Amino acid sequence: DSGVTQTPKHLITATGQRVTLRCSPRSGDLSVYWYQQSLDQGLQFLIQYYNGEERAKGNILERFSAQQFPDLHSELNLSSLELGDSALYFCASSVGAGNTEAFFGQGTRLTVV
Amino acid sequence: DAKTTQPTSMDCAEGRAANLPCNHSTISGNEYVYWYRQIHSQGPQYIIHGLKNNETNEMASLIITEDRKSSTLILPHATLRDTAVYYCIVRIYNAGNMLTFGGGTRLMVKP
């Protein structure tokens, strides 16, 4: 158990819909990262927050957004969903802004039908 | 980040040492070598990291060549539960932002 909690574990939704994925980082970790893993793309970095502020942005679509709340949990919002958004979404956390010893949650499997 | 090259897949017999190579010939002096693994669709798991000295922890050993252009992750007594994709990542420590995952090596431990 990494200490990073992601909910829900599975999500099935229709095209065009909007969903919210939630991540609770390890106790004491200030940094949260979001990754997407689809079959043909491998693990792709989406976005990072550090202590409530956006720190780095990867290949995140404009239809996707994220935020980190004062209690340090984070949410990833995916809107106008397309079939191609079906993937595993992982959240990771680390103590600092740049620690590469990040700890990953078990992921949310999103299926868009 | 320096580019890394890993074999696509490897097999190992249960109980034997698994030696996973990684080439990072363009590594710069302040870049560390990190290893993560991902067991089927689970979240990636940190294994070990090092700069230039060999490192060992309860999971594995990391051997970095003197010129730092390559490294080997060693799982001393592989078990079936070590079957996973292993990622070698080169990164400046505490440089900020994300880990960049490549294709990794799919290690299959066989009975």
Short mmCIF file of N, CA, C and O in Angstrom, two decimals, chain A residues 33 35 37 43 45 48 55-58 88 90 97-107 109, chain B residues 34 36 38 40-46 49 87 91-102:
data_model
loop_
_atom_site.label_atom_id
_atom_site.label_comp_id
_atom_site.label_asym_id
_atom_site.label_seq_id
_atom_site.Cartn_x
_atom_site.Cartn_y
_atom_site.Cartn_z
N TYR A 33 0.78 14.42 -8.68
CA TYR A 33 0.97 14.28 -10.11
C TYR A 33 -0.16 13.43 -10.67
O TYR A 33 -0.59 12.48 -10.03
N TYR A 35 -1.17 11.06 -14.08
CA TYR A 35 -0.70 10.38 -15.27
C TYR A 35 -1.85 9.64 -15.93
O TYR A 35 -2.78 9.18 -15.26
N GLN A 37 -2.57 6.39 -18.59
CA GLN A 37 -1.97 5.24 -19.25
C GLN A 37 -3.02 4.54 -20.11
O GLN A 37 -3.93 3.90 -19.61
N LEU A 43 2.69 5.40 -20.13
CA LEU A 43 2.40 6.35 -19.04
C LEU A 43 2.72 7.76 -19.50
O LEU A 43 3.86 8.09 -19.77
N PHE A 45 2.52 11.84 -18.59
CA PHE A 45 2.34 12.83 -17.54
C PHE A 45 1.32 13.87 -17.98
O PHE A 45 1.38 14.38 -19.10
N GLN A 48 1.00 18.50 -12.66
CA GLN A 48 1.49 18.42 -11.28
C GLN A 48 1.04 19.63 -10.49
O GLN A 48 1.05 20.76 -11.01
N ARG A 55 2.27 23.26 -10.89
CA ARG A 55 3.71 23.30 -10.94
C ARG A 55 4.25 22.97 -12.34
O ARG A 55 5.24 23.55 -12.78
N ALA A 56 3.64 22.01 -12.97
CA ALA A 56 4.10 21.60 -14.29
C ALA A 56 2.93 21.03 -15.06
O ALA A 56 2.00 20.47 -14.48
N LYS A 57 3.00 21.18 -16.37
CA LYS A 57 1.92 20.69 -17.21
C LYS A 57 2.52 19.86 -18.32
O LYS A 57 3.50 20.27 -18.96
N GLY A 58 1.93 18.72 -18.56
CA GLY A 58 2.38 17.87 -19.65
C GLY A 58 1.38 17.91 -20.79
O GLY A 58 0.83 18.96 -21.11
N LEU A 88 -6.28 4.12 -17.93
CA LEU A 88 -6.02 4.13 -16.49
C LEU A 88 -5.47 5.50 -16.14
O LEU A 88 -4.58 6.01 -16.83
N PHE A 90 -3.60 7.53 -13.17
CA PHE A 90 -2.86 7.36 -11.92
C PHE A 90 -2.56 8.71 -11.30
O PHE A 90 -2.23 9.68 -11.98
N ALA A 97 8.50 19.30 -4.32
CA ALA A 97 8.04 19.64 -5.66
C ALA A 97 8.74 18.84 -6.72
O ALA A 97 8.22 18.66 -7.81
N GLY A 98 9.93 18.35 -6.44
CA GLY A 98 10.69 17.70 -7.49
C GLY A 98 11.18 16.32 -7.16
O GLY A 98 11.96 15.75 -7.89
N ASN A 99 10.71 15.76 -6.07
CA ASN A 99 11.18 14.43 -5.69
C ASN A 99 10.75 13.40 -6.73
O ASN A 99 9.58 13.30 -7.06
N THR A 100 11.69 12.66 -7.21
CA THR A 100 11.33 11.60 -8.14
C THR A 100 11.00 10.32 -7.41
O THR A 100 10.64 9.34 -8.02
N GLU A 101 11.10 10.31 -6.10
CA GLU A 101 10.63 9.16 -5.33
C GLU A 101 9.14 9.35 -5.09
O GLU A 101 8.70 9.54 -3.97
N ALA A 102 8.40 9.34 -6.16
CA ALA A 102 6.96 9.54 -6.07
C ALA A 102 6.28 8.21 -5.80
O ALA A 102 6.74 7.16 -6.23
N PHE A 103 5.16 8.27 -5.10
CA PHE A 103 4.41 7.07 -4.75
C PHE A 103 3.07 7.13 -5.47
O PHE A 103 2.36 8.13 -5.39
N PHE A 104 2.74 6.05 -6.15
CA PHE A 104 1.57 6.02 -7.01
C PHE A 104 0.40 5.32 -6.34
O PHE A 104 0.56 4.35 -5.60
N GLY A 105 -0.80 5.82 -6.65
CA GLY A 105 -2.01 5.13 -6.25
C GLY A 105 -2.29 3.97 -7.18
O GLY A 105 -1.54 3.71 -8.13
N GLN A 106 -3.39 3.28 -6.93
CA GLN A 106 -3.73 2.10 -7.72
C GLN A 106 -4.51 2.43 -8.99
O GLN A 106 -4.80 1.54 -9.77
N GLY A 107 -4.82 3.69 -9.16
CA GLY A 107 -5.41 4.11 -10.42
C GLY A 107 -6.92 4.06 -10.47
O GLY A 107 -7.57 3.38 -9.68
N ARG A 109 -9.71 3.23 -13.41
CA ARG A 109 -9.91 2.76 -14.79
C ARG A 109 -11.16 3.39 -15.34
O ARG A 109 -12.27 3.12 -14.87
N TYR B 34 17.00 6.26 -11.88
CA TYR B 34 15.89 5.76 -11.07
C TYR B 34 15.30 4.52 -11.72
O TYR B 34 15.25 4.41 -12.94
N TYR B 36 11.75 2.15 -11.55
CA TYR B 36 10.39 1.89 -11.10
C TYR B 36 9.92 0.59 -11.75
O TYR B 36 10.47 0.17 -12.77
N GLN B 38 6.10 -1.67 -12.70
CA GLN B 38 4.65 -1.67 -12.73
C GLN B 38 4.17 -3.10 -12.91
O GLN B 38 4.42 -3.70 -13.97
N HIS B 40 1.29 -5.61 -13.50
CA HIS B 40 0.08 -5.56 -14.31
C HIS B 40 -1.01 -4.58 -13.88
O HIS B 40 -1.78 -4.85 -12.97
N SER B 41 -1.03 -3.41 -14.55
CA SER B 41 -2.09 -2.41 -14.38
C SER B 41 -2.16 -1.80 -12.98
O SER B 41 -3.09 -1.06 -12.68
N GLN B 42 -1.19 -2.12 -12.11
CA GLN B 42 -1.14 -1.44 -10.82
C GLN B 42 -0.34 -0.15 -10.98
O GLN B 42 0.29 0.09 -12.01
N GLY B 43 -0.36 0.71 -9.97
CA GLY B 43 0.44 1.92 -10.02
C GLY B 43 1.92 1.60 -9.99
O GLY B 43 2.35 0.65 -9.33
N PRO B 44 2.73 2.36 -10.72
CA PRO B 44 4.17 2.15 -10.68
C PRO B 44 4.71 2.22 -9.25
O PRO B 44 4.19 2.97 -8.43
N GLN B 45 5.75 1.44 -9.01
CA GLN B 45 6.34 1.33 -7.67
C GLN B 45 7.80 1.72 -7.75
O GLN B 45 8.56 1.18 -8.56
N TYR B 46 8.21 2.65 -6.90
CA TYR B 46 9.61 3.04 -6.82
C TYR B 46 10.45 1.87 -6.31
O TYR B 46 10.06 1.18 -5.37
N HIS B 49 17.27 4.24 -6.55
CA HIS B 49 17.91 5.23 -7.39
C HIS B 49 19.37 5.40 -6.97
O HIS B 49 19.74 5.03 -5.83
N TYR B 87 11.00 0.11 -15.42
CA TYR B 87 11.33 1.36 -16.09
C TYR B 87 12.62 1.95 -15.51
O TYR B 87 12.74 2.11 -14.30
N ARG B 91 17.09 11.28 -14.36
CA ARG B 91 16.47 12.54 -13.95
C ARG B 91 17.37 13.31 -13.01
O ARG B 91 18.06 12.73 -12.17
N ILE B 92 17.34 14.62 -13.13
CA ILE B 92 18.03 15.46 -12.16
C ILE B 92 17.24 15.40 -10.86
O ILE B 92 16.03 15.61 -10.85
N TYR B 93 17.93 15.11 -9.77
CA TYR B 93 17.25 14.99 -8.48
C TYR B 93 16.66 16.33 -8.07
O TYR B 93 17.32 17.35 -8.14
N ASN B 94 15.39 16.29 -7.68
CA ASN B 94 14.72 17.50 -7.20
C ASN B 94 14.71 18.62 -8.21
O ASN B 94 14.72 19.78 -7.84
N ALA B 95 14.69 18.28 -9.48
CA ALA B 95 14.67 19.32 -10.50
C ALA B 95 13.28 19.86 -10.73
O ALA B 95 13.10 20.82 -11.44
N GLY B 96 12.33 19.23 -10.15
CA GLY B 96 10.98 19.68 -10.38
C GLY B 96 10.30 18.84 -11.43
O GLY B 96 10.94 18.12 -12.18
N ASN B 97 9.04 18.94 -11.46
CA ASN B 97 8.11 18.26 -12.37
C ASN B 97 8.29 16.77 -12.52
O ASN B 97 8.79 16.08 -11.66
N MET B 98 7.93 16.24 -13.66
CA MET B 98 7.47 14.88 -13.70
C MET B 98 8.55 13.85 -14.01
O MET B 98 9.63 14.16 -14.49
N LEU B 99 8.19 12.61 -13.71
CA LEU B 99 8.92 11.45 -14.20
C LEU B 99 8.48 11.17 -15.62
O LEU B 99 7.30 11.24 -15.93
N THR B 100 9.44 10.89 -16.50
CA THR B 100 9.12 10.53 -17.87
C THR B 100 9.37 9.04 -18.06
O THR B 100 10.51 8.58 -17.95
N PHE B 101 8.31 8.30 -18.31
CA PHE B 101 8.42 6.86 -18.46
C PHE B 101 8.56 6.49 -19.94
O PHE B 101 7.83 6.98 -20.78
N GLY B 102 9.52 5.63 -20.22
CA GLY B 102 9.67 5.09 -21.58
C GLY B 102 8.91 3.79 -21.69
O GLY B 102 7.92 3.58 -20.99
#
